[in-house]
Each structure stands twice: as structure tokens, then as C-alpha cells.
Amino acid sequence: MKPDGKWRLDSISIRSFRGVAGQQSLSFGGGSALLYGNNGVGKSTMALALQWTLFGRFPSGVLPNVGFKGFLGPVGGSKGASCGEVVFRRAGQTLTIRRDERAGKFLVKIGTKVFEGEEAECERDTLLGVDMDAFVRTVLLHQSRVRGLLLDEVKDRNHAIDMLLGVDAAQDLHDVLKVKAFLDAADGWRAAAESEQRRHDAQGELLKRQHESAVAQARESGFLNKDLNWSALRAHYEKLVADVHVLASRHEAPLSTLVAPASSIEAQRFATKVSKELNQIRSKAQSQVLLVQEGRRAEEIRSLLAEWDQRLNDRDEAGKLIVAGKAEFATLGGPERALEEADVKVERQEQLLTDLGQMHKLLTDARSALAVQREKTCPVCAQPVDVSRLDKDLESRIRSLSSGEVAEGRRLLATLKENRISLKAKLEKLADQEEHLRLAQNQMVKLRGQVATLIGVNTISESKVRQRLLENARRSSERCESLEKSVGFLADEIEGIASRAAELDGSLLAVILKREEMSRHAREEESIKRDHAASEKTATAMEGLGARVERIRLALLDAKEELASGRLKRARPRSLELYERLVRHPKFSSFDITTTARAKKVDYNFEVSVDGNRSTAREAKLVLSDGQITATAVGIFVGLAESAAHDLDLLFIDDPTQNLDLPCKEAMAKLMVEMAGRKQIVVSTHDEDFVSYLREHGFDKNALMFHIESWNGDPKIVSESKVF
Amino acid sequence: MSELSEAVETRLLAEKDQGETVTLWRRVWACYEQGGAEAVEELMGSLLVLPEERA
């Protein structure tokens, strides 16, 4: 152990962490070391494990866009709870720091004492003399912090310098502590309270106007000031209810269940109840019921009268037709006699035609016989006979009989038959009329029965039917008129009561309701005042918080500027020396980083110049190559580390030769060798040139060389030399 | 105590009547140490009382 009493790194053991899926231990024994191997074999994992085990978190920029747990988990294995143990030693003391993610434990063991949780954190800071910001600024240089200096955006480069100087926390906090939200909230509270007050005032004005309007309406309706209260309104309601009861009783409607409302809430439904009640009285009043009945009776009388007249007319018409029909047959001795005669005429004519036919046959037979006669003498008188003349006579007679008598006889027969058909039709029509007359008579008998029932007698003669119906129609009409008057009076009374109820609703009740509403509004005023006061209190609290946040922001910027400029100042001599050794710029032999405090940030001016002459200053990003900037950054880090006061005698530098040319790599290797002679240096690199230079300048003579040969879920590490 | 925290606190204490600001700063710093900027954002959110939350 070193005599200065500072802590040196003895070992790092990790499990399930980043590049290590299983378990891996590196034992440094307090000496310097080189971790080298190709990209992705887990070199940087050791630097991250050292920081995580000590502090449990990473500075901003290390975990871009990934979750913390996702970042910790082993790359090549299943997710497991990470665990790390770091051992430091100094002058016979051993300090063991252990972090177990699964158990959620952080332990610090010094000698036989074991501390846990917050106690352990305090003990760690006390023993090592660094917090996380100081650790990453003065002990562990992670490649990500150098890389930022090469970015194009000024804001990104400023952030990188923040990280290099260990003041990025100040900027992070400054960015995240926002005042506007608190001031907006305060404004919002006040605006909401004022809006509520305005709404309340507007409502009060509206209520006042509505009340005045309701009072004016009540006065117009004839109510006096003394009526504008609940007792008076209640008295009006009771009177109205009493009137409804009297009305129902007088018109023999069912008794009303209506009662006066007991409160303004009930009163708001009272007009509807009154309306229903009045409708009930209107429909069930005796006069209305009788009017309906009498209306039906009058309608029945009108209907019977119309039917009676119709039947009477039908019967009379049928009778007239029968008389006329019978008169037509009067000269013929009646319809039956006329039909009998027609039948006889037809029979006679048919007989005549038969006789004529027989005569025609006889003559025809005679002519035939004459044609075969041998004797030309008369068989009676024995005189000679002129057969020829006789045949001509017979022929002439036969022809005459066919074209004359027979044809005429047939025409006459046809006429007689038509006459007989016509006669039969007339007789059938007469029979129909007689049937119609009989039916009409029957219906009239039935109607007489209905009329008798309607007018309340046992029987009624035909001659009295019309008269009685007309008398009853007149009396029914008189009764209807009387009942309609009565119903009209009832409607007037109902209208009067409904109108009074509506008037009470629209005037007195409106006044009462508005007054109640105004009372509630006045009570609400108190509540709004309390809310307003509470809102103002909250607004003031938000303003106060905003002001405190603003003071913190200002203090953060001020502290950041002071810390950054102080650290740069202390690191400046050594950083300048290393700039000359590592960069060896042919013209710009000097560099400087100065701070400028702005309203919301601290800007950095990273410039190079000729021998520190300000007039030659140029922005470093525009002059230096990426490799030169990287070398300058390492120089600044070493300057910061060596000017810091803490109890760790360790520098852990991750990948210091990115973008460096060979001369610069050699210079960097010499620097590492030189520093390893004074303190514990742990370097990780994939750069074989750099490894060669380290060997060439004897780094391996005083340091362990860990070659990470391959990676298959876990780094395969070969310890090449062990001097101690 | 970190240098930054101490430097901020020193500045706040140098001003009059900033006891509550110092208390708030300590809460902010403790929060930052535990959970970083995100945790501080959450703390700010929890301190903010918006008018929408009125009863």
C-alpha cells in the first residue's frame, strides 16, 4: 500500500451486469492496469461497474434514451439482478463496497464495521472524499464525455464541457426547474376565482332584475305588498283549494283530494295538480255526464226519425207501384185472368197451326194420289174429270196455305208468346213490389217498437210515430241547450280557478321563488369569498414556489459558473502542459476555456491561441481536428483530476486514444506510463498501436496487462503479467 | 455534501428570508441524487397545484 494513505483499487467483481452474463472478477492489487481487447468484449463494462457499484447511478449522457434497468441487464444472457463489489485498500485498511440490485442493498464494510443504506452512502463519501460528480470529474474518464466535445451543435459541446467539468448536474437541474408552470398556476387560480366571482355577480344582477320583474307582475295582477310573502300566498292557495272543493260538490263531481302546498317546492307543482283536478271535475260533473247522455238520445231520435221517414216513403212507393200494376190488369179481370187468357190464345193459335199443317198434308197427299189416278172419271158422279186442272188447283191451294195462312199463323203465335212473356214479367215485378211492401211494413213495425221504447210507452200507432219523435227531438234539444249552459258555467268557473292558479304561479310564487333564490345566492356569496380567499392563498403559494424555484435557478447558474471557472483555473497549468505534449499544434500552442454567464445558461468559449495571445484566439472546433480535441479533453481531465482533493489515488481512463494519430498515441502512452509511476492508473483500450506504445515505454513493467481475448456472453480475460 | 449542492445552499443562505428556499433546494437535491432529473420533474409536478384540482 502507498504511504500517502489514499485508497487504491484492489478488485472489482461483478455479476449479471452489462457485458458480463455470469460472474467476473478483476484483481488489481492496488496497481495500475491495462484492459485491452477488441470492440464489444466488455472493457467499458468494468468502468461502468465501478461507478454503478459505488454510486448506483450514472451521470447524464451515459444512458441516452434507454431505461436504467434495461441498461444494467447483461447483454448476452437472460435478465438477472446485477451485483457488484469493489474493494479498496490503503495502509492496512480494507474498504469493501457492495451493491446488490436484487436485494436492494448497498453495503459499506470498513474493518469489522458494516454500514447499510443511507449510512453506508455517508460513510462512502466520507472515506473516499468524493461524491459521484467529483468521481466522474476526477477519477473516471468515460469515453462518452470526450465524444461530446466533437459534436457540431454548440449546445451539445457546452453540455460535453459541463460533463467534463462535473457541472452538468447544475444545468440539468436548471433546465428541469421551471418557474413558468408555477406562475401560470397562480394566474390560473386567480383567473378561476375572478371568473367565479363574475359569474356570481352576474347571476346576482340577473336575480335582482327577475325579482323586480316578478314584483311588478304581481302588482299588475292586483296583489299588494302585504301579499308578497309565503303566508299570504299560502292563504291564497287554501282559498283556491276550498273553491275547487265547492265546485266539485256543486257539480256533483267526485270529491277533490287537492290540498294547499306546504312549501314553495310543492307550490311549483301545484298549478299542474289544480289543472288535473279541474279536468277531473270537468269530465265527471253531473251536467257534463247528462249532456253526453242527452246528446246520445237526441242523436238516436234523429236517426230513428230519418229511418222512419225512409221506411214510410219506401212503403208508400211500393204501394203505389202495386196499385198501378194491378190497374193495368183491371180490364182483363185481374193479373191471373189475363195470364190465363194469354195461355189460351197461345194454345188456340198453336192448335190452328196444327190444323193448318194437317190440311197441308191432306192436300199434298191428295195431289200425290191424283198423280197415280187411272180413272179420269169422278168416282162419285162418274163424270169425266179434268185432272190437270184439279192438280193445278191443288198445287195453288197448297202454295197459298204455306205462304199465307201458315206464315201468318206462326207470326201471330210468336206475338202471343211475347205478350205472354211480358205479362209474366209484369206479374213477377208486381210480386216483388208486394214483397218489398211486406218487408217495409215489417221494418216499420220494428221501428215503432224502438220508438216506443225510446219514448217510454208500450206501443205506438203508426200515425203517431213521427209526431212523437219530433216532440221528443224538440224536448231533447231543449234539455241539451239547458245542459250546455250549465256546462258552460262550469267551464267558466274552471277557467276562473285555473286562471287564479296560473296567476298565483306567475306572480306571487315567482316573487317568493326569486326571493328564496336570492337568499341562496347571498349564502353562496360567503362560500365564494372563502373559495376566493383559498384560491388567492394557493396562488400566492404557487407564486412563492415560483419565486423560490427562480432563486434556486439563479443560484444554480451562479454556482455552476463559479465551480466551472474555478475548476478550469486550477486545472489550467497541467492541462496546458498536456496540450503542448499531446497535441503539439504547430501554430496554436495554447488553449483556454472561459465561462460566460448568461441569463439562463453558462456559455463556454473553447479557444486556441498563439502563445496565449488573445488577439490570435480562434474557436477550437474550427481549428483542431477530432483527435486533437480528444487529446485536449484528456489533458483537461488529467488537470482536473490532479487538482482535486480526495482520498482516491486512482485514475480510470476509458479509451483515451479515439481519433488520435500515431505520434499522439505515443505521447498519450508516455503520459500514462509517467502517471502510473505516481498513482494507480487503469486504462482500457482496443487500440493495438496504443498497447504497443504502452509496452514500448514500459507500462507493463509496473502494471497488470489484462487481455480480453473474446466474448461469448462473458469476457475471456487473460492476465499477461503480474509484477506485484 | 457535493460541491454544487453546497455552493447553491451557500448562495441561498446569503440572502434574507430564504429558509424555505433552502429547504426546497435540499429536497430538490436529494431527489436528484436519488433519481436524477426525472425525479426532480416529478417533485416539481407534485408541488404544482393546478386550478383544475379545485374542489
mmCIF file of N, CA, C and O in Angstrom, chain A residues 143-186:
data_model
loop_
_atom_site.group_PDB
_atom_site.id
_atom_site.type_symbol
_atom_site.label_atom_id
_atom_site.label_comp_id
_atom_site.label_asym_id
_atom_site.label_seq_id
_atom_site.Cartn_x
_atom_site.Cartn_y
_atom_site.Cartn_z
ATOM 1 N N GLN A 143 -15.442 7.458 -22.053
ATOM 2 C CA GLN A 143 -15.281 7.935 -23.436
ATOM 3 C C GLN A 143 -16.446 8.810 -23.886
ATOM 4 O O GLN A 143 -16.281 9.720 -24.703
ATOM 5 N N SER A 144 -17.651 8.541 -23.347
ATOM 6 C CA SER A 144 -18.819 9.303 -23.788
ATOM 7 C C SER A 144 -18.668 10.785 -23.478
ATOM 8 O O SER A 144 -19.242 11.628 -24.154
ATOM 9 N N ARG A 145 -17.889 11.113 -22.429
ATOM 10 C CA ARG A 145 -17.757 12.525 -22.049
ATOM 11 C C ARG A 145 -16.783 13.267 -22.966
ATOM 12 O O ARG A 145 -16.841 14.469 -23.111
ATOM 13 N N VAL A 146 -15.898 12.539 -23.588
ATOM 14 C CA VAL A 146 -14.975 13.168 -24.530
ATOM 15 C C VAL A 146 -15.655 13.327 -25.894
ATOM 16 O O VAL A 146 -15.534 14.338 -26.571
ATOM 17 N N ARG A 147 -16.445 12.329 -26.224
ATOM 18 C CA ARG A 147 -17.095 12.303 -27.543
ATOM 19 C C ARG A 147 -17.938 13.555 -27.786
ATOM 20 O O ARG A 147 -18.023 14.063 -28.888
ATOM 21 N N GLY A 148 -18.569 14.037 -26.721
ATOM 22 C CA GLY A 148 -19.465 15.190 -26.851
ATOM 23 C C GLY A 148 -18.763 16.442 -27.341
ATOM 24 O O GLY A 148 -19.389 17.304 -27.979
ATOM 25 N N LEU A 149 -17.482 16.552 -27.062
ATOM 26 C CA LEU A 149 -16.749 17.750 -27.489
ATOM 27 C C LEU A 149 -16.614 17.843 -29.005
ATOM 28 O O LEU A 149 -16.311 18.887 -29.548
ATOM 29 N N LEU A 150 -16.841 16.716 -29.681
ATOM 30 C CA LEU A 150 -16.678 16.681 -31.135
ATOM 31 C C LEU A 150 -17.975 17.005 -31.874
ATOM 32 O O LEU A 150 -17.984 17.079 -33.107
ATOM 33 N N LEU A 151 -19.054 17.197 -31.124
ATOM 34 C CA LEU A 151 -20.354 17.416 -31.780
ATOM 35 C C LEU A 151 -20.417 18.799 -32.418
ATOM 36 O O LEU A 151 -19.704 19.721 -32.021
ATOM 37 N N ASP A 152 -21.302 18.926 -33.415
ATOM 38 C CA ASP A 152 -21.394 20.182 -34.164
ATOM 39 C C ASP A 152 -22.176 21.251 -33.414
ATOM 40 O O ASP A 152 -21.861 22.428 -33.487
ATOM 41 N N GLU A 153 -23.236 20.843 -32.733
ATOM 42 C CA GLU A 153 -24.099 21.820 -32.059
ATOM 43 C C GLU A 153 -23.371 22.433 -30.854
ATOM 44 O O GLU A 153 -22.811 21.705 -30.018
ATOM 45 N N VAL A 154 -23.410 23.761 -30.782
ATOM 46 C CA VAL A 154 -22.763 24.456 -29.660
ATOM 47 C C VAL A 154 -23.362 24.001 -28.333
ATOM 48 O O VAL A 154 -22.645 23.776 -27.347
ATOM 49 N N LYS A 155 -24.679 23.839 -28.345
ATOM 50 C CA LYS A 155 -25.363 23.422 -27.106
ATOM 51 C C LYS A 155 -24.832 22.058 -26.637
ATOM 52 O O LYS A 155 -24.592 21.845 -25.440
ATOM 53 N N ASP A 156 -24.649 21.142 -27.597
ATOM 54 C CA ASP A 156 -24.155 19.800 -27.247
ATOM 55 C C ASP A 156 -22.718 19.867 -26.723
ATOM 56 O O ASP A 156 -22.349 19.159 -25.782
ATOM 57 N N ARG A 157 -21.898 20.737 -27.354
ATOM 58 C CA ARG A 157 -20.500 20.850 -26.900
ATOM 59 C C ARG A 157 -20.445 21.478 -25.506
ATOM 60 O O ARG A 157 -19.653 21.074 -24.652
ATOM 61 N N ASN A 158 -21.308 22.479 -25.294
ATOM 62 C CA ASN A 158 -21.365 23.070 -23.949
ATOM 63 C C ASN A 158 -21.725 22.024 -22.908
ATOM 64 O O ASN A 158 -21.184 21.995 -21.802
ATOM 65 N N HIS A 159 -22.669 21.166 -23.289
ATOM 66 C CA HIS A 159 -23.080 20.104 -22.353
ATOM 67 C C HIS A 159 -21.912 19.146 -22.090
ATOM 68 O O HIS A 159 -21.700 18.692 -20.955
ATOM 69 N N ALA A 160 -21.146 18.866 -23.178
ATOM 70 C CA ALA A 160 -19.986 17.981 -23.011
ATOM 71 C C ALA A 160 -18.964 18.600 -22.062
ATOM 72 O O ALA A 160 -18.366 17.905 -21.226
ATOM 73 N N ILE A 161 -18.757 19.904 -22.188
ATOM 74 C CA ILE A 161 -17.814 20.574 -21.269
ATOM 75 C C ILE A 161 -18.376 20.553 -19.858
ATOM 76 O O ILE A 161 -17.638 20.348 -18.880
ATOM 77 N N ASP A 162 -19.711 20.736 -19.735
ATOM 78 C CA ASP A 162 -20.363 20.602 -18.424
ATOM 79 C C ASP A 162 -20.008 19.256 -17.803
ATOM 80 O O ASP A 162 -19.652 19.156 -16.619
ATOM 81 N N MET A 163 -20.134 18.207 -18.618
ATOM 82 C CA MET A 163 -19.855 16.856 -18.108
ATOM 83 C C MET A 163 -18.391 16.703 -17.729
ATOM 84 O O MET A 163 -18.049 16.102 -16.705
ATOM 85 N N LEU A 164 -17.515 17.245 -18.582
ATOM 86 C CA LEU A 164 -16.083 17.125 -18.312
ATOM 87 C C LEU A 164 -15.717 17.838 -17.008
ATOM 88 O O LEU A 164 -14.892 17.350 -16.220
ATOM 89 N N LEU A 165 -16.385 18.991 -16.787
ATOM 90 C CA LEU A 165 -16.083 19.771 -15.590
ATOM 91 C C LEU A 165 -16.915 19.327 -14.384
ATOM 92 O O LEU A 165 -16.768 19.872 -13.295
ATOM 93 N N GLY A 166 -17.827 18.386 -14.623
ATOM 94 C CA GLY A 166 -18.633 17.878 -13.499
ATOM 95 C C GLY A 166 -19.678 18.869 -13.032
ATOM 96 O O GLY A 166 -20.077 18.844 -11.865
ATOM 97 N N VAL A 167 -20.156 19.739 -13.929
ATOM 98 C CA VAL A 167 -21.220 20.681 -13.541
ATOM 99 C C VAL A 167 -22.489 20.432 -14.354
ATOM 100 O O VAL A 167 -23.374 21.286 -14.407
ATOM 101 N N ASP A 168 -22.577 19.293 -15.004
ATOM 102 C CA ASP A 168 -23.772 19.015 -15.803
ATOM 103 C C ASP A 168 -25.017 18.901 -14.940
ATOM 104 O O ASP A 168 -26.125 19.195 -15.386
ATOM 105 N N ALA A 169 -24.826 18.503 -13.673
ATOM 106 C CA ALA A 169 -25.989 18.409 -12.772
ATOM 107 C C ALA A 169 -26.633 19.780 -12.618
ATOM 108 O O ALA A 169 -27.869 19.899 -12.577
ATOM 109 N N ALA A 170 -25.788 20.840 -12.538
ATOM 110 C CA ALA A 170 -26.327 22.189 -12.376
ATOM 111 C C ALA A 170 -27.205 22.559 -13.572
ATOM 112 O O ALA A 170 -28.302 23.101 -13.410
ATOM 113 N N GLN A 171 -26.716 22.234 -14.774
ATOM 114 C CA GLN A 171 -27.513 22.581 -15.960
ATOM 115 C C GLN A 171 -28.767 21.723 -16.052
ATOM 116 O O GLN A 171 -29.842 22.210 -16.406
ATOM 117 N N ASP A 172 -28.602 20.425 -15.718
ATOM 118 C CA ASP A 172 -29.779 19.532 -15.719
ATOM 119 C C ASP A 172 -30.869 20.089 -14.826
ATOM 120 O O ASP A 172 -32.048 20.159 -15.200
ATOM 121 N N LEU A 173 -30.460 20.459 -13.600
ATOM 122 C CA LEU A 173 -31.438 20.968 -12.637
ATOM 123 C C LEU A 173 -32.016 22.302 -13.102
ATOM 124 O O LEU A 173 -33.217 22.545 -12.983
ATOM 125 N N HIS A 174 -31.151 23.154 -13.642
ATOM 126 C CA HIS A 174 -31.636 24.443 -14.135
ATOM 127 C C HIS A 174 -32.687 24.246 -15.224
ATOM 128 O O HIS A 174 -33.703 24.941 -15.270
ATOM 129 N N ASP A 175 -32.454 23.260 -16.083
ATOM 130 C CA ASP A 175 -33.398 23.011 -17.176
ATOM 131 C C ASP A 175 -34.716 22.435 -16.674
ATOM 132 O O ASP A 175 -35.776 22.699 -17.241
ATOM 133 N N VAL A 176 -34.629 21.645 -15.639
ATOM 134 C CA VAL A 176 -35.827 20.936 -15.190
ATOM 135 C C VAL A 176 -36.649 21.752 -14.180
ATOM 136 O O VAL A 176 -37.846 21.513 -13.998
ATOM 137 N N LEU A 177 -35.993 22.711 -13.539
ATOM 138 C CA LEU A 177 -36.711 23.567 -12.586
ATOM 139 C C LEU A 177 -37.361 24.708 -13.367
ATOM 140 O O LEU A 177 -36.687 25.651 -13.763
ATOM 141 N N LYS A 178 -38.670 24.589 -13.601
ATOM 142 C CA LYS A 178 -39.350 25.578 -14.438
ATOM 143 C C LYS A 178 -40.256 26.463 -13.577
ATOM 144 O O LYS A 178 -41.041 25.961 -12.765
ATOM 145 N N VAL A 179 -40.121 27.753 -13.768
ATOM 146 C CA VAL A 179 -40.871 28.719 -12.959
ATOM 147 C C VAL A 179 -42.248 28.969 -13.555
ATOM 148 O O VAL A 179 -43.236 29.127 -12.847
ATOM 149 N N LYS A 180 -42.273 28.956 -14.886
ATOM 150 C CA LYS A 180 -43.493 29.393 -15.575
ATOM 151 C C LYS A 180 -44.724 28.588 -15.140
ATOM 152 O O LYS A 180 -45.816 29.139 -14.996
ATOM 153 N N ALA A 181 -44.519 27.288 -14.937
ATOM 154 C CA ALA A 181 -45.661 26.447 -14.561
ATOM 155 C C ALA A 181 -46.294 26.948 -13.267
ATOM 156 O O ALA A 181 -47.523 26.969 -13.126
ATOM 157 N N PHE A 182 -45.459 27.372 -12.312
ATOM 158 C CA PHE A 182 -45.985 27.863 -11.029
ATOM 159 C C PHE A 182 -46.682 29.214 -11.205
ATOM 160 O O PHE A 182 -47.746 29.446 -10.635
ATOM 161 N N LEU A 183 -46.072 30.080 -12.018
ATOM 162 C CA LEU A 183 -46.693 31.399 -12.234
ATOM 163 C C LEU A 183 -48.007 31.236 -13.010
ATOM 164 O O LEU A 183 -48.994 31.914 -12.708
ATOM 165 N N ASP A 184 -47.995 30.334 -13.991
ATOM 166 C CA ASP A 184 -49.234 30.074 -14.741
ATOM 167 C C ASP A 184 -50.311 29.527 -13.815
ATOM 168 O O ASP A 184 -51.490 29.879 -13.931
ATOM 169 N N ALA A 185 -49.882 28.633 -12.912
ATOM 170 C CA ALA A 185 -50.846 28.062 -11.960
ATOM 171 C C ALA A 185 -51.430 29.168 -11.078
ATOM 172 O O ALA A 185 -52.647 29.206 -10.831
ATOM 173 N N ALA A 186 -50.553 30.095 -10.609
ATOM 174 C CA ALA A 186 -51.026 31.204 -9.763
ATOM 175 C C ALA A 186 -52.036 32.041 -10.540
ATOM 176 O O ALA A 186 -53.129 32.357 -10.035
#
